CSV table of C-alpha atoms in Angstrom, one decimal:
chain,number,residue,atom,x,y,z
A,1,MET,CA,-3.2,13.4,-10.7
A,2,PRO,CA,-3.3,9.0,-12.5
A,3,LEU,CA,0.1,8.7,-10.7
A,4,ILE,CA,-1.1,9.7,-7.2
A,5,LEU,CA,-3.9,6.4,-7.5
A,6,ILE,CA,-2.0,3.8,-8.7
A,7,SER,CA,0.0,5.1,-6.3
A,8,ILE,CA,-1.7,4.8,-3.5
A,9,ILE,CA,-2.8,1.4,-5.0
A,10,LEU,CA,0.0,-0.5,-6.1
A,11,GLY,CA,2.0,0.4,-2.3
A,12,PRO,CA,-0.5,-0.7,-0.5
A,13,LEU,CA,-1.4,-4.1,-2.2
A,14,GLY,CA,2.4,-4.9,-2.5
A,15,ASN,CA,2.6,-4.5,1.9
A,16,VAL,CA,-0.7,-7.2,1.4
A,17,PHE,CA,2.1,-9.6,-0.4
A,18,LEU,CA,5.0,-8.8,1.8
A,19,GLY,CA,3.1,-9.3,4.7
A,20,LYS,CA,1.3,-12.4,3.4
A,21,GLY,CA,4.9,-13.6,2.7
A,22,MET,CA,6.6,-13.2,5.7
A,23,LYS,CA,3.8,-15.1,7.5
A,24,SER,CA,4.5,-17.9,5.4
A,25,VAL,CA,8.1,-16.9,5.8
A,26,GLY,CA,7.8,-17.5,10.4
A,27,PRO,CA,7.9,-14.9,12.7
A,28,VAL,CA,11.9,-12.8,13.3
A,29,THR,CA,12.0,-12.8,16.6
A,30,SER,CA,16.1,-12.7,16.4
A,31,ALA,CA,18.5,-10.2,15.2
A,32,ARG,CA,21.9,-13.6,16.0
A,33,ILE,CA,23.4,-12.8,12.3
A,34,MET,CA,23.4,-17.0,12.2
A,35,ASP,CA,19.8,-16.6,13.0
A,36,LEU,CA,18.9,-14.4,10.3
A,37,LEU,CA,20.6,-16.3,7.1
A,38,PRO,CA,18.4,-18.8,7.2
A,39,ILE,CA,16.1,-16.1,7.4
A,40,ILE,CA,16.9,-14.2,4.7
A,41,SER,CA,17.3,-17.4,2.8
A,42,ARG,CA,14.1,-18.1,2.7
A,43,VAL,CA,12.6,-15.1,2.4
A,44,LEU,CA,14.5,-14.1,-1.1
A,45,THR,CA,12.8,-17.1,-2.2
A,46,SER,CA,9.4,-16.4,-1.3
A,47,GLU,CA,7.9,-15.4,-4.5
A,48,TYR,CA,4.4,-13.2,-2.6
A,49,ILE,CA,8.0,-11.4,-1.4
A,50,TRP,CA,9.0,-10.8,-4.7
A,51,LEU,CA,5.2,-10.1,-5.4
A,52,GLY,CA,5.7,-7.6,-3.3
A,53,ILE,CA,9.0,-5.9,-4.3
A,54,VAL,CA,7.4,-5.4,-7.8
A,55,CYS,CA,4.7,-3.2,-6.9
A,56,LEU,CA,6.5,-1.1,-4.1
A,57,MET,CA,9.6,-0.5,-7.3
A,58,GLY,CA,6.3,0.3,-9.2
A,59,PHE,CA,5.4,2.9,-6.5
A,60,PHE,CA,8.8,3.8,-5.7
A,61,VAL,CA,9.0,4.8,-9.4
A,62,CYS,CA,5.9,6.9,-9.2
A,63,HIS,CA,6.8,8.2,-6.4
A,64,MET,CA,10.4,9.6,-8.0
A,65,LEU,CA,8.7,10.6,-10.0
A,66,LEU,CA,5.9,13.0,-8.7
A,67,LEU,CA,8.7,14.9,-5.9
A,68,THR,CA,10.1,15.7,-9.7
A,69,TRP,CA,7.3,18.7,-9.5
A,70,ALA,CA,6.1,18.9,-6.5
A,71,ASP,CA,7.4,18.7,-2.3
A,72,TYR,CA,7.6,16.1,0.0
A,73,SER,CA,5.5,17.7,2.0
A,74,TYR,CA,2.7,17.3,0.0
A,75,VAL,CA,3.3,14.4,-1.7
A,76,GLN,CA,3.4,12.7,1.4
A,77,PRO,CA,0.2,13.1,2.5
A,78,ALA,CA,-1.8,12.5,-0.7
A,79,THR,CA,0.2,9.3,-2.2
A,80,SER,CA,-1.4,8.5,1.2
A,81,LEU,CA,-4.7,7.7,1.4
A,82,SER,CA,-3.2,4.4,1.0
A,83,TYR,CA,-3.9,3.8,5.0
A,84,LEU,CA,-7.3,3.3,4.2
A,85,SER,CA,-6.8,0.4,1.1
A,86,ILE,CA,-4.4,-1.3,3.5
A,87,ALA,CA,-7.1,-1.5,5.7
A,88,ILE,CA,-9.4,-2.7,3.2
A,89,LEU,CA,-6.9,-4.6,1.6
A,90,SER,CA,-5.5,-7.0,4.6
A,91,TYR,CA,-9.4,-7.7,5.5
A,92,LEU,CA,-10.1,-9.4,2.2
A,93,VAL,CA,-7.0,-10.3,1.1
A,94,LEU,CA,-5.0,-11.5,3.4
A,95,GLY,CA,-8.7,-12.3,5.8
A,96,GLU,CA,-7.5,-10.2,8.9
A,97,MET,CA,-10.1,-9.3,10.8
A,98,ILE,CA,-10.1,-5.7,11.5
A,99,SER,CA,-12.1,-4.6,15.6
A,100,PRO,CA,-14.5,-1.3,15.0
A,101,LEU,CA,-11.6,0.6,17.0
A,102,ARG,CA,-9.4,-0.2,14.1
A,103,TRP,CA,-11.4,0.4,12.2
A,104,LEU,CA,-12.1,3.9,13.6
A,105,GLY,CA,-7.9,4.8,14.6
A,106,VAL,CA,-7.7,4.1,10.4
A,107,THR,CA,-10.4,6.6,9.6
A,108,VAL,CA,-8.7,9.3,12.2
A,109,ILE,CA,-5.7,8.1,10.1
A,110,CYS,CA,-7.5,8.8,6.7
A,111,VAL,CA,-8.9,12.3,8.1
A,112,GLY,CA,-6.0,13.8,9.5
A,113,VAL,CA,-3.9,13.4,6.0
A,114,LEU,CA,-7.3,14.4,3.9
A,115,LEU,CA,-6.2,17.2,6.5
A,116,VAL,CA,-3.3,17.5,5.6
A,117,GLY,CA,-3.2,16.4,1.9
A,118,ARG,CA,-5.4,20.2,1.9
A,119,THR,CA,-2.2,22.7,0.8
A,120,SER,CA,-0.3,23.6,-2.9
A,121,PRO,CA,1.5,21.4,-4.4
A,122,SER,CA,4.4,23.6,-3.3
A,123,THR,CA,5.4,24.4,-0.5
A,124,SER,CA,8.9,26.4,-0.6
A,125,GLU,CA,9.4,29.2,0.2
A,126,ALA,CA,9.2,31.5,-2.5
A,127,PRO,CA,13.0,33.7,-2.8
A,128,GLU,CA,13.0,36.7,-0.2
A,129,HIS,CA,13.5,39.7,-3.0
A,130,ALA,CA,12.1,39.7,-6.8
B,1,MET,CA,10.7,-3.2,23.4
B,2,ARG,CA,12.5,-5.0,19.6
B,3,GLU,CA,8.3,-4.0,18.1
B,4,MET,CA,9.7,-0.2,19.2
B,5,VAL,CA,12.9,-0.8,17.7
B,6,LEU,CA,10.9,-2.0,14.7
B,7,PHE,CA,8.3,1.0,14.3
B,8,PHE,CA,11.7,3.8,15.3
B,9,LEU,CA,13.0,3.0,12.2
B,10,ILE,CA,10.0,2.2,9.9
B,11,VAL,CA,9.5,5.7,11.1
B,12,VAL,CA,12.6,7.9,11.2
B,13,ALA,CA,15.7,5.7,8.9
B,14,GLY,CA,12.0,5.7,6.1
B,15,THR,CA,11.9,9.7,6.2
B,16,ALA,CA,14.7,10.6,6.5
B,17,GLY,CA,15.5,8.2,4.0
B,18,GLU,CA,12.6,10.1,1.4
B,19,LEU,CA,13.8,13.0,2.6
B,20,SER,CA,17.4,12.8,1.0
B,21,VAL,CA,15.5,11.0,-2.7
B,22,SER,CA,13.8,14.2,-2.3
B,23,ARG,CA,16.2,16.6,-2.4
B,24,ALA,CA,18.2,14.9,-4.7
B,25,MET,CA,14.2,15.0,-6.9
B,26,LYS,CA,15.2,18.6,-6.9
B,27,SER,CA,17.9,19.4,-8.9
B,28,VAL,CA,17.3,16.7,-11.2
B,29,GLY,CA,14.6,19.0,-12.5
B,30,GLU,CA,10.8,18.4,-13.1
B,31,VAL,CA,9.6,16.0,-15.0
B,32,HIS,CA,6.8,15.3,-17.7
B,33,ASP,CA,8.6,13.2,-20.0
B,34,PHE,CA,7.0,9.7,-19.6
B,35,ARG,CA,7.9,7.4,-21.7
B,36,PRO,CA,10.6,4.4,-20.5
B,37,LYS,CA,14.1,5.8,-22.7
B,38,SER,CA,13.2,8.8,-20.8
B,39,ILE,CA,12.1,7.4,-17.5
B,40,LEU,CA,15.0,5.3,-18.0
B,41,ARG,CA,17.4,7.9,-18.1
B,42,PHE,CA,15.9,10.4,-15.7
B,43,VAL,CA,16.2,6.8,-13.1
B,44,LEU,CA,20.2,6.2,-14.3
B,45,GLN,CA,20.9,10.3,-13.7
B,46,SER,CA,19.4,9.4,-10.8
B,47,PHE,CA,21.8,7.8,-9.1
B,48,ARG,CA,24.9,9.4,-9.9
B,49,LEU,CA,23.7,11.5,-6.9
B,50,ARG,CA,24.9,11.2,-3.6
B,51,TRP,CA,21.6,12.6,-1.2
B,52,MET,CA,19.9,9.2,-3.7
B,53,TRP,CA,22.5,6.9,-2.0
B,54,VAL,CA,21.9,8.2,1.7
B,55,GLY,CA,18.0,7.7,0.3
B,56,THR,CA,18.1,4.3,-0.6
B,57,ALA,CA,20.8,2.7,2.0
B,58,LEU,CA,17.5,4.1,4.2
B,59,MET,CA,15.1,3.4,2.7
B,60,SER,CA,16.5,-0.4,2.3
B,61,LEU,CA,16.8,-0.1,6.2
B,62,ALA,CA,13.3,1.0,6.6
B,63,PHE,CA,12.7,-1.9,4.2
B,64,PHE,CA,14.3,-4.8,6.2
B,65,SER,CA,12.8,-3.8,9.5
B,66,LEU,CA,9.5,-3.5,7.8
B,67,LEU,CA,9.7,-7.5,7.0
B,68,ALA,CA,10.9,-8.3,10.1
B,69,ILE,CA,7.8,-6.8,11.8
B,70,LEU,CA,5.3,-7.9,9.1
B,71,SER,CA,6.2,-11.7,11.0
B,72,PHE,CA,4.3,-11.5,13.4
B,73,ARG,CA,2.6,-8.0,12.8
B,74,GLN,CA,-1.1,-7.2,10.6
B,75,VAL,CA,0.0,-5.5,8.1
B,76,SER,CA,-3.7,-3.5,9.1
B,77,PHE,CA,-1.9,-2.2,12.6
B,78,VAL,CA,2.0,-2.8,10.5
B,79,VAL,CA,1.2,0.2,8.4
B,80,PRO,CA,-1.7,2.5,10.5
B,81,ILE,CA,1.1,2.6,12.6
B,82,SER,CA,4.2,4.1,10.7
B,83,ALA,CA,2.0,6.8,9.9
B,84,LEU,CA,4.1,8.5,12.5
B,85,SER,CA,6.0,8.9,9.4
B,86,TYR,CA,4.4,12.3,9.0
B,87,VAL,CA,5.0,13.4,12.2
B,88,ALA,CA,9.2,12.4,11.2
B,89,GLY,CA,8.2,14.2,7.4
B,90,ALA,CA,7.0,17.5,9.3
B,91,PHE,CA,9.4,18.0,11.2
B,92,GLY,CA,12.0,16.6,8.1
B,93,ALA,CA,10.5,18.9,5.5
B,94,LYS,CA,10.5,21.8,7.3
B,95,LEU,CA,14.1,21.3,9.0
B,96,PHE,CA,16.1,19.5,6.2
B,97,LEU,CA,14.5,20.6,3.2
B,98,ARG,CA,13.5,24.7,4.2
B,99,GLU,CA,9.8,24.1,3.5
B,100,ARG,CA,6.9,26.0,4.9
B,101,ILE,CA,4.0,23.5,7.1
B,102,SER,CA,1.0,25.4,7.4
B,103,ARG,CA,-1.1,25.3,10.7
B,104,ASN,CA,-3.6,23.6,8.9
B,105,ARG,CA,-0.9,20.8,7.9
B,106,TRP,CA,-0.1,20.5,12.1
B,107,ILE,CA,-3.4,20.2,12.5
B,108,GLY,CA,-3.6,17.5,10.3
B,109,ILE,CA,-0.3,15.3,11.7
B,110,ALA,CA,-1.7,15.8,15.4
B,111,ILE,CA,-5.7,13.8,14.1
B,112,VAL,CA,-3.3,11.7,12.7
B,113,CYS,CA,-0.8,10.8,15.9
B,114,LEU,CA,-4.7,10.7,17.4
B,115,GLY,CA,-5.2,7.3,14.6
B,116,VAL,CA,-2.3,6.2,15.4
B,117,THR,CA,-2.5,6.1,18.8
B,118,ILE,CA,-6.6,4.9,18.7
B,119,VAL,CA,-4.6,2.1,16.5
B,120,TRP,CA,-2.1,1.2,19.2
B,121,TRP,CA,-4.4,0.7,21.5
B,122,THR,CA,-6.0,-2.3,19.0
B,123,ARG,CA,-2.4,-4.2,19.2
B,124,GLY,CA,-3.7,-7.2,21.2
């Protein structure tokens, strides 16, 4: 359970930092390698990107440890209450203006996620013979 | 169109990557010892598995797509849309890992889709 809580905070925080970093890098509008090279170098030198990556790596390790004892289709929903925390964090940290309609959508996603999460941790089919 | 391709990569490559990692984790076995040394050994052990590398490659692709889309879209828009990975995850877990998906979970997944649709309307 503590692992799930840690991943609910670390994952969204990582995404918020990535968002902040990428906004400072500038819009990626081309897929041509020559246009991407200067962007890649700006990405690699952005401290916010690295901060985000560290958060996401912490999240990834928690996630892997969880997956050793619980099935994927249980872990994914349980850690994904983070959709509410991502909205709150982007509002607080990035100052993103979130319209009432978007809050509604995020809340609906969380309701769906809660419903999905209320299932047993192990969902693999049991062996048919005793 | 560019946005659609990026979202597709985030959702499909990301989910396929997680499924591959999950498959690798199942063969590593349950972890109940959280001392740093044991965790390091566990990480090194996982990277000896082919599925771990496949998963990592796919998740990297999803990650770079996420970075690209975050450069011109709000975090509070992009991340909720990527909740579509539930749909991909349910189908993938059913087909690829042979997990059983209950009726309640399908209902939850349908509600997630509704929420994603509402957030998509706020694209602006």
